[in-house]
Amino acid sequence: MVSIKGQPNLLHLTLKIWRQDGPDDKGHFVDIDAPGIPTSASFLEMLDIINERLIGEGKDPVAFDHDCREGICGMCSLVINGVAHGPEKATTTCQLHMRSFKDGDTIHIEPFRAKAFPVIKDLAVDRSAFDSIIRGGGYISVRTGAAPEANNTPIPKPVADAAFDAAACIGCGACVAACKNASAMLFVAAKAGQLNSLPQGQAERTARSLGMVQAMDKAGFGNCTNQYECEAACPKEIDRSWITRLNRSYTAAFARKSLL
Amino acid sequence: MSSPANSLCGFLASSIGRKWIVAFTGLILVGFIAGHLTGNLLVFAGQDALNAYAAFLHNFLHGGAIWIARCVLLGSVVAHIYFTILLTRANRAAREQRYAVEVTQKASSGSKWMILSGLLILTFVIFHLLHYTVRVGAGFQDLPLDSEGHFDVYRMLILGFSNVWVSTFYVISIAMLSWHLSHGVSSMFQTLGISTPNTRQLFDRIALGFSVLTFAGYTSIPLAVLTGWVA
Ligand code: HEM
Ligand code: FES
């Protein structure tokens, strides 16, 4: 293939991509020469181009997770040059574009690494541990039947806004990937905090706080050491103060359950 | 074996429960660091002030107070170390395979080496207790009593710190302690659930201020002895 160095809209990259056959395979990096990558391509489109080429050569394409490709589903992942979801702040991998890279760059692409997120193949990891945490939180009690009158449960605007900030979490797992302890605290804190903030979440607040933390520990995530790498990596900019709130509501829930 | 989340064992087996114990025992130890420093700085008020303070500590509540304090401190240190070791081991196990490229975006250097600075503090604490509490070696037993008939803590201190190697070891250890606290104190407010977006910056400044004061305060004593300012 001809070198396209010097052409402003196309990049010639060297990719170091993690390849792993399955959860029990040891895995290794493979160097891929990647000329002709348009700067307008998203990072996942870049991988699509690489995979088209691999398939054309009769080779196994690289497995990676994706779904909406518009930054809302939380399915894409990847640790790009050591940063979960790559170099742009508050941006998912699917919304990251190749214009963030320079011609001639070498890019390391690794899966999210955590014991609780086993590699399925190559860059695709199993994040169902997050589902077990959501299940650990249980249900909320709501009256079923006809839709309730919207103004029956007044919610102050600041409370609604705060709950919405927490609800912005798309459950991608970048917090776990970025944490040196593979802790899921930012995720758990956002999910518990969203419901713990709202009037509808009060009835099961105690059980939820205890249940989600217990499920988190059981899944094999690490412990938070308050270094906030999670906050830096979060594509939805979930704030560390949700972790403070979870610390508070968990301890209060324990006290309420055991002492009262 | 999993215990129900609402029992004390459940709390102590949980991630947040363990961190809470570390933070709470850390708070007790931080209180001790502050109190101990305030008392020690009496060395600059002279021999009588320091020795009277030492005698007060030994005689308060007929000598019972110091044993209560020792028990609380020992319990705190043991719990702090036990749970930080458990937490650190679990954290290593949670990331079996490390990244080829490791990038730090926010974590401070102090926060990354807590177990190392902590274990160095532990080494220092053992040395320090043998040195000035148990008074092994060093010739402290031969010091004459002071004018009130008390053990002469002031002279002991000067004799102890006149040794350059001992003083150097103290200064390095205090640096480790301050480094530990530069992360520890702000982390404590987060773990205990006290920090908020509005107070976060304040707590970070308190942590920095406290570790700087700890370093300046504690190292001033061996340095004052070595330079002959206190004699
Ligand atoms: C006078 C002695 C000590 C003081 C005043 C002290 C104070 C503190 C404080 C305030 C914290 C923050 C707690 C939190 O994260 O919420 C902390 C954390 C920690 N301490 Fe100490 N500590 C001392 C000795 C030790 C020792 C001897 C060790 C040895 C193992 C140790 C290991 C740790 C570790 C690993 C953490 C980090 C916990 C985490 O990041 O979650 N500390 N310490
Ligand atoms: S693919 Fe849906 S958020 Fe990236």
Coordinates of C-alpha atoms and ligand atoms in Angstrom, one line a residue:
Chain A
M1 CA 0.0 0.0 0.0
V2 CA 1.3 3.5 -0.8
S3 CA 2.2 5.8 2.0
I4 CA -0.2 8.7 2.4
K5 CA 2.0 10.7 4.7
G6 CA 1.5 14.4 4.3
Q7 CA -2.1 14.2 3.2
P8 CA -4.1 16.2 5.7
N9 CA -7.3 14.2 5.8
L10 CA -5.8 10.8 6.0
L11 CA -3.7 9.4 8.9
H12 CA -1.2 6.6 8.8
L13 CA -1.3 5.0 12.2
T14 CA 0.3 2.0 14.0
L15 CA -2.2 0.2 16.1
K16 CA -1.2 -2.1 18.9
I17 CA -4.4 -4.1 19.5
W18 CA -5.1 -6.6 22.3
R19 CA -6.1 -10.0 20.8
Q20 CA -7.4 -12.7 23.1
D21 CA -9.3 -15.8 22.0
G22 CA -11.4 -16.1 25.1
P23 CA -11.6 -15.7 28.8
D24 CA -9.0 -18.4 29.4
D25 CA -6.6 -17.3 26.7
K26 CA -3.5 -15.3 27.9
G27 CA -3.9 -12.7 25.1
H28 CA -1.3 -10.6 23.5
F29 CA -0.8 -7.4 21.5
V30 CA -0.8 -7.5 17.7
D31 CA 0.8 -4.6 15.7
I32 CA -1.4 -3.5 12.8
D33 CA -0.2 -1.0 10.2
A34 CA -3.1 1.3 9.4
P35 CA -2.7 3.7 6.5
G36 CA -5.5 5.7 4.9
I37 CA -7.6 6.4 8.0
P38 CA -9.8 9.4 7.5
T39 CA -9.7 12.0 10.3
S40 CA -13.5 12.3 10.0
A41 CA -14.0 8.6 11.0
S42 CA -15.1 7.8 14.5
F43 CA -12.8 5.5 16.5
L44 CA -15.2 2.6 16.0
E45 CA -15.4 3.4 12.2
M46 CA -11.6 3.2 12.2
L47 CA -11.9 -0.3 13.7
D48 CA -14.5 -1.1 11.1
I49 CA -12.1 -0.2 8.4
I50 CA -9.4 -2.3 10.0
N51 CA -11.8 -5.2 10.2
E52 CA -12.8 -4.9 6.6
R53 CA -9.2 -5.1 5.7
L54 CA -8.6 -8.1 7.9
I55 CA -11.6 -9.9 6.5
G56 CA -10.3 -9.1 3.0
E57 CA -7.1 -10.8 3.9
G58 CA -9.0 -13.8 5.2
K59 CA -8.1 -13.0 8.8
D60 CA -10.2 -12.9 12.0
P61 CA -11.7 -9.4 12.6
V62 CA -11.1 -7.7 16.0
A63 CA -14.1 -8.2 18.4
F64 CA -15.2 -5.0 20.1
D65 CA -18.4 -3.8 21.8
H66 CA -20.7 -1.1 20.3
D67 CA -24.4 -0.4 19.8
C68 CA -25.9 3.0 19.5
R69 CA -22.7 4.8 18.3
E70 CA -24.2 8.0 19.5
G71 CA -22.9 8.1 23.0
I72 CA -26.1 7.1 24.9
C73 CA -26.2 3.3 25.3
G74 CA -22.9 2.6 27.2
M75 CA -22.0 -0.4 25.1
C76 CA -18.7 0.9 23.6
S77 CA -15.6 0.6 25.8
L78 CA -11.8 0.3 25.1
V79 CA -8.8 1.7 26.9
I80 CA -7.0 3.9 24.3
N81 CA -3.4 4.8 25.1
G82 CA -4.1 4.1 28.8
V83 CA -7.3 6.2 29.1
A84 CA -10.8 4.7 29.1
H85 CA -12.8 6.0 26.1
G86 CA -9.6 7.7 24.9
P87 CA -8.2 11.2 25.1
E88 CA -11.2 13.5 24.8
K89 CA -12.9 14.6 28.0
A90 CA -16.6 13.5 28.5
T91 CA -16.6 11.5 25.3
T92 CA -17.5 7.9 24.6
T93 CA -15.3 5.9 22.3
C94 CA -18.1 5.9 19.7
Q95 CA -18.1 9.7 19.8
L96 CA -14.3 10.0 19.6
H97 CA -13.0 10.9 16.2
M98 CA -9.7 10.3 14.5
R99 CA -9.1 14.0 14.2
S100 CA -8.0 13.7 17.9
F101 CA -4.9 11.8 16.7
K102 CA -1.9 12.8 14.6
D103 CA -0.5 11.3 11.5
G104 CA 2.2 8.7 12.5
D105 CA 0.7 8.1 16.0
T106 CA 1.0 4.7 17.7
I107 CA -2.3 3.8 19.4
H108 CA -2.5 1.1 22.1
I109 CA -6.0 -0.4 22.3
E110 CA -6.8 -2.5 25.3
P111 CA -10.0 -4.0 26.7
F112 CA -11.4 -2.7 30.0
R113 CA -9.4 -4.7 32.5
A114 CA -11.1 -5.9 35.7
K115 CA -11.5 -9.3 37.3
A116 CA -15.2 -8.6 37.4
F117 CA -15.3 -7.8 33.7
P118 CA -13.8 -11.0 32.0
V119 CA -12.7 -10.7 28.4
I120 CA -15.1 -12.5 26.1
K121 CA -12.9 -12.0 23.0
D122 CA -10.3 -9.4 22.0
L123 CA -11.6 -6.1 23.2
A124 CA -15.1 -7.2 24.2
V125 CA -15.7 -7.7 27.9
D126 CA -18.6 -9.2 29.9
R127 CA -20.0 -6.4 32.0
S128 CA -23.0 -8.3 33.4
A129 CA -21.6 -7.8 36.9
F130 CA -23.2 -4.4 36.6
D131 CA -26.6 -6.1 36.0
S132 CA -26.1 -8.1 39.2
I133 CA -25.6 -4.8 41.1
I134 CA -28.8 -3.3 39.6
R135 CA -30.7 -6.5 40.6
G136 CA -29.1 -6.2 44.1
G137 CA -30.9 -2.8 44.4
G138 CA -34.3 -4.4 44.1
Y139 CA -37.5 -2.6 43.2
I140 CA -39.3 0.6 44.0
S141 CA -42.9 0.5 45.2
V142 CA -45.2 2.2 42.8
R143 CA -49.0 2.2 42.5
T144 CA -49.8 0.4 39.3
G145 CA -52.9 1.1 37.2
A146 CA -53.8 4.4 35.6
A147 CA -50.9 6.8 35.3
P148 CA -50.7 8.9 38.5
E149 CA -51.4 12.7 38.4
A150 CA -48.0 14.2 37.6
N151 CA -48.2 16.8 40.3
N152 CA -49.1 14.4 43.1
T153 CA -45.4 14.0 44.1
P154 CA -43.8 17.4 44.2
I155 CA -40.1 17.3 43.5
P156 CA -38.0 20.4 44.1
K157 CA -36.2 21.5 41.0
P158 CA -32.7 21.1 42.5
V159 CA -33.5 17.6 43.6
A160 CA -34.8 16.7 40.1
D161 CA -31.7 18.2 38.5
A162 CA -29.4 16.3 40.8
A163 CA -31.2 13.0 40.2
F164 CA -31.0 13.6 36.5
D165 CA -27.2 14.2 36.8
A166 CA -26.9 10.8 38.4
A167 CA -29.3 9.2 35.8
A168 CA -26.9 10.4 33.1
C169 CA -24.8 7.3 33.9
I170 CA -24.9 5.0 30.9
G171 CA -23.3 2.1 32.8
C172 CA -20.4 1.7 30.4
G173 CA -17.9 0.7 33.1
A174 CA -15.2 3.3 32.3
C175 CA -15.1 4.1 36.0
V176 CA -14.1 0.5 36.7
A177 CA -11.6 0.5 33.8
A178 CA -10.0 3.7 35.0
C179 CA -9.8 2.9 38.7
K180 CA -6.5 1.3 39.7
N181 CA -8.5 -0.9 42.1
A182 CA -11.2 -1.7 39.4
S183 CA -13.8 -0.3 41.8
A184 CA -17.3 0.2 40.7
M185 CA -18.2 2.8 43.3
L186 CA -19.0 5.6 40.8
F187 CA -21.4 3.5 38.9
V188 CA -23.1 2.1 42.1
A189 CA -23.2 5.5 43.6
A190 CA -24.9 7.1 40.6
K191 CA -27.4 4.3 40.3
A192 CA -28.2 4.2 44.0
G193 CA -28.0 8.0 44.3
Q194 CA -30.5 8.6 41.6
L195 CA -33.3 6.7 43.3
N196 CA -32.1 7.6 46.8
S197 CA -32.6 11.3 45.9
L198 CA -36.2 11.1 44.7
P199 CA -39.4 10.8 46.8
Q200 CA -40.3 7.6 44.8
G201 CA -37.1 6.0 46.0
Q202 CA -37.5 6.6 49.7
A203 CA -39.5 3.5 50.7
E204 CA -36.7 1.0 49.7
R205 CA -33.8 3.3 50.4
T206 CA -32.2 1.3 53.2
A207 CA -32.5 -2.1 51.4
R208 CA -31.3 -0.6 48.2
S209 CA -28.1 0.9 49.7
L210 CA -27.2 -2.3 51.5
G211 CA -28.2 -4.6 48.6
M212 CA -26.3 -2.7 45.9
V213 CA -23.1 -2.5 47.9
Q214 CA -23.3 -6.2 48.8
A215 CA -23.8 -7.1 45.1
M216 CA -20.9 -4.9 44.2
D217 CA -18.6 -6.6 46.7
K218 CA -19.7 -10.0 45.7
A219 CA -18.9 -9.4 42.0
G220 CA -15.3 -8.9 42.8
F221 CA -14.8 -5.2 42.2
G222 CA -12.1 -3.4 44.3
N223 CA -12.5 -0.7 46.9
C224 CA -12.5 3.0 46.3
T225 CA -9.4 4.8 47.5
N226 CA -10.7 8.3 46.7
Q227 CA -8.4 9.1 43.8
Y228 CA -11.2 10.1 41.4
E229 CA -9.7 8.5 38.3
C230 CA -13.3 7.4 37.6
E231 CA -14.6 10.9 37.6
A232 CA -11.8 11.9 35.1
A233 CA -12.7 9.0 32.8
C234 CA -16.5 9.2 33.0
P235 CA -18.0 10.1 29.6
K236 CA -21.1 11.5 31.4
E237 CA -19.1 13.4 34.1
I238 CA -20.7 11.8 37.0
D239 CA -19.4 13.7 40.1
R240 CA -17.5 12.1 43.0
S241 CA -20.0 13.6 45.4
W242 CA -22.3 10.6 44.5
I243 CA -19.7 8.4 46.1
T244 CA -19.7 10.6 49.2
R245 CA -23.5 10.2 49.3
L246 CA -23.3 6.4 48.9
N247 CA -20.7 6.2 51.8
R248 CA -23.2 8.2 53.9
S249 CA -26.4 6.3 52.9
Y250 CA -24.7 2.9 53.2
T251 CA -23.4 3.7 56.7
A252 CA -26.8 5.2 57.7
A253 CA -28.6 2.1 56.3
F254 CA -26.4 -0.2 58.3
A255 CA -27.0 1.8 61.4
R256 CA -30.8 1.9 60.9
K257 CA -31.0 -1.9 60.2
S258 CA -28.7 -3.1 62.9
L259 CA -29.1 -0.6 65.7
L260 CA -32.8 0.5 65.6
Chain B
M1 CA -19.3 -17.3 54.0
S2 CA -21.5 -14.3 53.4
S3 CA -23.1 -12.6 56.4
P4 CA -26.2 -10.5 56.2
A5 CA -25.4 -6.9 55.3
N6 CA -27.1 -5.6 58.4
S7 CA -24.9 -7.4 61.0
L8 CA -21.7 -5.9 62.3
C9 CA -19.8 -8.7 60.5
G10 CA -21.5 -7.8 57.3
F11 CA -20.4 -4.2 57.8
L12 CA -16.9 -5.2 58.5
A13 CA -16.9 -7.5 55.5
S14 CA -18.2 -4.8 53.2
S15 CA -16.1 -2.4 51.1
I16 CA -17.6 0.7 52.6
G17 CA -17.6 -0.6 56.1
R18 CA -13.9 -1.4 56.0
K19 CA -13.1 1.9 54.5
W20 CA -15.2 3.6 57.2
I21 CA -13.1 1.8 59.9
V22 CA -9.9 3.0 58.2
A23 CA -11.2 6.5 58.0
F24 CA -12.5 6.6 61.6
T25 CA -9.3 5.1 63.1
G26 CA -7.4 7.5 60.8
L27 CA -9.3 10.4 62.4
I28 CA -8.4 9.2 65.9
L29 CA -4.7 9.0 64.8
V30 CA -4.9 12.4 63.2
G31 CA -6.2 13.8 66.4
F32 CA -3.3 12.2 68.2
I33 CA -0.8 13.6 65.7
A34 CA -2.2 17.1 66.4
G35 CA -2.3 16.7 70.2
H36 CA 1.1 15.1 70.4
L37 CA 2.6 17.9 68.3
T38 CA 1.0 20.7 70.4
G39 CA 2.5 19.0 73.6
N40 CA 5.9 18.5 72.0
L41 CA 6.2 22.1 70.9
L42 CA 6.4 22.9 74.6
V43 CA 10.0 22.1 74.3
F44 CA 10.4 25.7 73.0
A45 CA 8.8 27.0 76.2
G46 CA 11.7 25.5 78.2
Q47 CA 12.6 22.6 80.4
D48 CA 10.1 23.2 83.1
A49 CA 7.1 23.5 80.8
L50 CA 7.9 20.3 78.9
N51 CA 8.6 18.2 82.0
A52 CA 5.5 19.5 83.8
Y53 CA 3.4 18.6 80.8
A54 CA 5.0 15.1 80.7
A55 CA 4.4 14.6 84.4
F56 CA 0.8 15.7 83.9
L57 CA 0.3 13.1 81.2
H58 CA 1.7 10.4 83.4
N59 CA -0.3 11.4 86.5
F60 CA -3.7 12.4 85.1
L61 CA -6.5 10.3 86.6
H62 CA -3.9 8.7 88.9
G63 CA -1.9 7.5 85.9
G64 CA -5.0 5.9 84.3
A65 CA -5.5 8.4 81.5
I66 CA -2.3 7.5 79.7
W67 CA -3.2 3.9 79.7
I68 CA -6.7 4.6 78.3
A69 CA -5.0 6.7 75.6
R70 CA -2.5 4.0 74.8
C71 CA -5.2 1.4 74.5
V72 CA -7.3 3.5 72.2
L73 CA -4.3 4.4 70.0
L74 CA -3.0 0.8 69.9
G75 CA -6.5 -0.4 68.9
S76 CA -6.8 2.2 66.3
V77 CA -3.4 1.5 64.8
V78 CA -4.0 -2.3 64.7
A79 CA -7.5 -1.8 63.1
H80 CA -6.2 0.8 60.7
I81 CA -3.4 -1.5 59.5
Y82 CA -5.4 -4.7 59.5
F83 CA -8.2 -3.2 57.3
T84 CA -5.9 -1.3 55.0
I85 CA -4.0 -4.5 54.3
L86 CA -7.3 -6.3 53.6
L87 CA -8.4 -3.5 51.3
T88 CA -5.1 -3.3 49.5
R89 CA -5.0 -7.0 48.8
A90 CA -8.6 -7.0 47.5
N91 CA -7.7 -4.0 45.3
R92 CA -4.8 -5.8 43.7
A93 CA -6.9 -8.9 43.2
A94 CA -9.6 -6.9 41.4
R95 CA -7.2 -5.9 38.6
E96 CA -5.4 -9.2 37.9
Q97 CA -4.0 -8.0 34.6
R98 CA -2.5 -4.5 34.4
Y99 CA -2.6 -2.2 31.4
A100 CA 0.3 -2.0 29.0
V101 CA -0.1 1.8 29.1
E102 CA -0.9 3.3 32.5
V103 CA -2.0 6.9 32.7
T104 CA -2.8 8.9 35.9
Q105 CA -5.3 11.7 35.3
K106 CA -6.2 12.9 38.8
A107 CA -4.6 10.8 41.6
S108 CA -2.0 12.5 43.7
S109 CA 1.4 10.9 44.3
G110 CA 0.6 10.5 48.0
S111 CA -2.6 8.6 47.2
K112 CA -0.7 6.1 45.1
W113 CA 1.7 5.1 47.8
M114 CA -0.5 4.9 50.9
I115 CA 0.5 1.4 51.8
L116 CA 4.2 2.1 51.4
S117 CA 4.1 5.4 53.4
G118 CA 1.9 3.6 55.9
L119 CA 4.3 0.7 56.4
L120 CA 7.3 3.1 56.7
I121 CA 5.3 5.0 59.4
L122 CA 4.8 1.7 61.2
T123 CA 8.5 1.1 61.2
F124 CA 9.1 4.5 62.6
V125 CA 6.4 4.1 65.3
I126 CA 8.1 1.0 66.6
F127 CA 11.5 2.7 66.6
H128 CA 10.0 5.8 68.3
L129 CA 8.3 3.8 71.0
L130 CA 11.4 1.8 71.8
H131 CA 13.4 5.0 71.7
Y132 CA 11.4 7.4 73.9
T133 CA 8.7 5.3 75.6
V134 CA 10.5 2.1 76.5
R135 CA 13.9 4.0 76.4
V136 CA 16.0 1.1 75.1
G137 CA 19.7 1.8 75.0
A138 CA 20.6 5.5 74.4
G139 CA 21.6 6.1 78.0
F140 CA 18.4 7.8 79.1
Q141 CA 18.2 5.8 82.3
D142 CA 21.4 7.6 83.6
L143 CA 19.9 11.1 83.3
P144 CA 19.4 12.9 86.6
L145 CA 15.8 13.8 87.7
D146 CA 14.7 17.4 87.1
S147 CA 14.3 20.0 89.9
E148 CA 10.7 18.7 90.6
G149 CA 12.0 15.2 91.0
H150 CA 10.4 14.2 87.6
F151 CA 12.0 12.1 84.9
D152 CA 13.8 14.7 82.7
V153 CA 12.0 14.4 79.4
Y154 CA 13.7 17.6 78.1
R155 CA 17.2 16.3 78.6
M156 CA 16.2 13.0 77.1
L157 CA 14.9 14.7 74.0
I158 CA 18.1 16.7 73.6
L159 CA 20.3 13.6 74.2
G160 CA 18.2 11.6 71.7
F161 CA 18.2 14.2 68.9
S162 CA 21.9 15.0 69.3
N163 CA 22.5 11.9 67.3
V164 CA 22.5 13.0 63.6
W165 CA 21.4 9.5 62.4
V166 CA 18.5 9.4 64.7
S167 CA 17.4 12.9 63.8
T168 CA 17.7 12.1 60.1
F169 CA 15.5 9.1 60.5
Y170 CA 12.9 11.2 62.3
V171 CA 12.9 13.8 59.6
I172 CA 12.5 11.2 56.8
S173 CA 9.7 9.4 58.8
I174 CA 7.8 12.7 59.4
A175 CA 8.1 13.4 55.7
M176 CA 6.4 10.0 55.1
L177 CA 3.7 10.8 57.6
S178 CA 3.0 14.1 56.0
W179 CA 2.9 12.5 52.6
H180 CA 0.4 9.9 54.0
L181 CA -1.8 12.6 55.4
S182 CA -1.7 14.9 52.3
H183 CA -4.1 12.3 50.8
G184 CA -5.4 10.7 54.0
V185 CA -7.0 13.7 55.6
S186 CA -9.0 14.7 52.5
S187 CA -9.8 11.1 51.8
M188 CA -11.2 10.7 55.3
F189 CA -13.8 13.4 54.7
Q190 CA -14.9 11.6 51.6
T191 CA -15.1 8.2 53.2
L192 CA -17.0 9.5 56.2
G193 CA -19.5 11.1 53.9
I194 CA -18.8 14.6 55.1
S195 CA -17.4 16.2 51.9
T196 CA -19.7 18.1 49.5
P197 CA -19.0 19.8 46.2
N198 CA -19.0 23.1 48.1
T199 CA -16.7 22.0 50.9
R200 CA -14.4 19.7 48.8
Q201 CA -11.8 22.4 48.1
L202 CA -11.8 23.5 51.8
F203 CA -11.1 19.9 52.9
D204 CA -8.3 19.5 50.3
R205 CA -6.8 22.7 51.7
I206 CA -7.2 21.5 55.3
A207 CA -5.4 18.2 54.3
L208 CA -2.5 20.1 52.6
G209 CA -2.3 22.6 55.5
F210 CA -2.4 19.8 58.1
S211 CA 0.4 17.9 56.4
V212 CA 2.6 20.9 56.0
L213 CA 2.1 21.9 59.6
T214 CA 2.8 18.3 60.7
F215 CA 6.1 18.3 58.7
A216 CA 7.2 21.8 59.9
G217 CA 6.1 21.2 63.5
Y218 CA 7.6 17.8 64.1
T219 CA 10.9 18.3 62.2
S220 CA 11.5 21.7 64.0
I221 CA 12.4 19.8 67.2
P222 CA 15.3 17.6 66.0
L223 CA 16.5 20.5 63.8
A224 CA 16.4 22.9 66.8
V225 CA 18.4 20.4 68.8
L226 CA 21.0 19.7 66.0
T227 CA 21.5 23.5 65.4
G228 CA 21.9 24.1 69.1
W229 CA 18.8 26.4 69.3
V230 CA 17.4 24.2 72.1
A231 CA 20.1 23.1 74.5
Ligands
HEM1 C1 0.1 7.7 62.8 C2 -0.1 7.0 61.9 C3 -1.2 7.1 60.8 C4 -2.1 8.0 60.6 C5 -2.3 9.3 61.3 C6 -2.9 7.6 59.4 C7 -3.9 8.3 58.8 C8 -4.7 7.9 57.8 C9 -5.8 8.5 57.3 C10 -6.5 9.8 57.8 C11 -6.2 7.8 56.2 C12 -7.4 8.2 55.3 C13 -8.6 7.3 55.5 C14 -9.5 7.3 54.3 O1 -9.1 7.0 53.2 O2 -10.7 7.6 54.5 C15 -5.3 6.8 56.0 C16 -5.4 5.9 55.0 C17 -4.6 4.8 54.8 N1 -3.6 4.4 55.7 FE1 -3.0 5.4 57.3 N2 -2.4 6.4 59.0 C18 -1.4 6.0 59.8 C19 -0.7 4.9 59.8 C20 -0.8 3.9 58.8 C21 0.0 2.7 58.8 C22 1.0 2.3 59.8 C23 -0.4 2.1 57.6 C24 0.2 0.7 57.3 C25 -0.3 -0.2 56.7 C26 -1.4 2.9 56.9 C27 -2.0 2.6 55.7 C28 -3.0 3.3 55.1 C29 -3.5 3.0 53.8 C30 -3.1 1.9 52.9 C31 -4.5 4.0 53.6 C32 -5.3 4.1 52.4 C33 -6.7 3.7 52.5 C34 -7.5 4.1 51.3 O3 -6.9 4.8 50.4 O4 -8.6 3.8 51.2 N3 -1.6 4.0 57.7 N4 -4.4 6.8 57.0
FES2 S1 -21.9 2.7 21.3 FE1 -23.5 3.5 22.6 S2 -22.5 4.8 23.9 FE2 -20.9 4.2 22.5

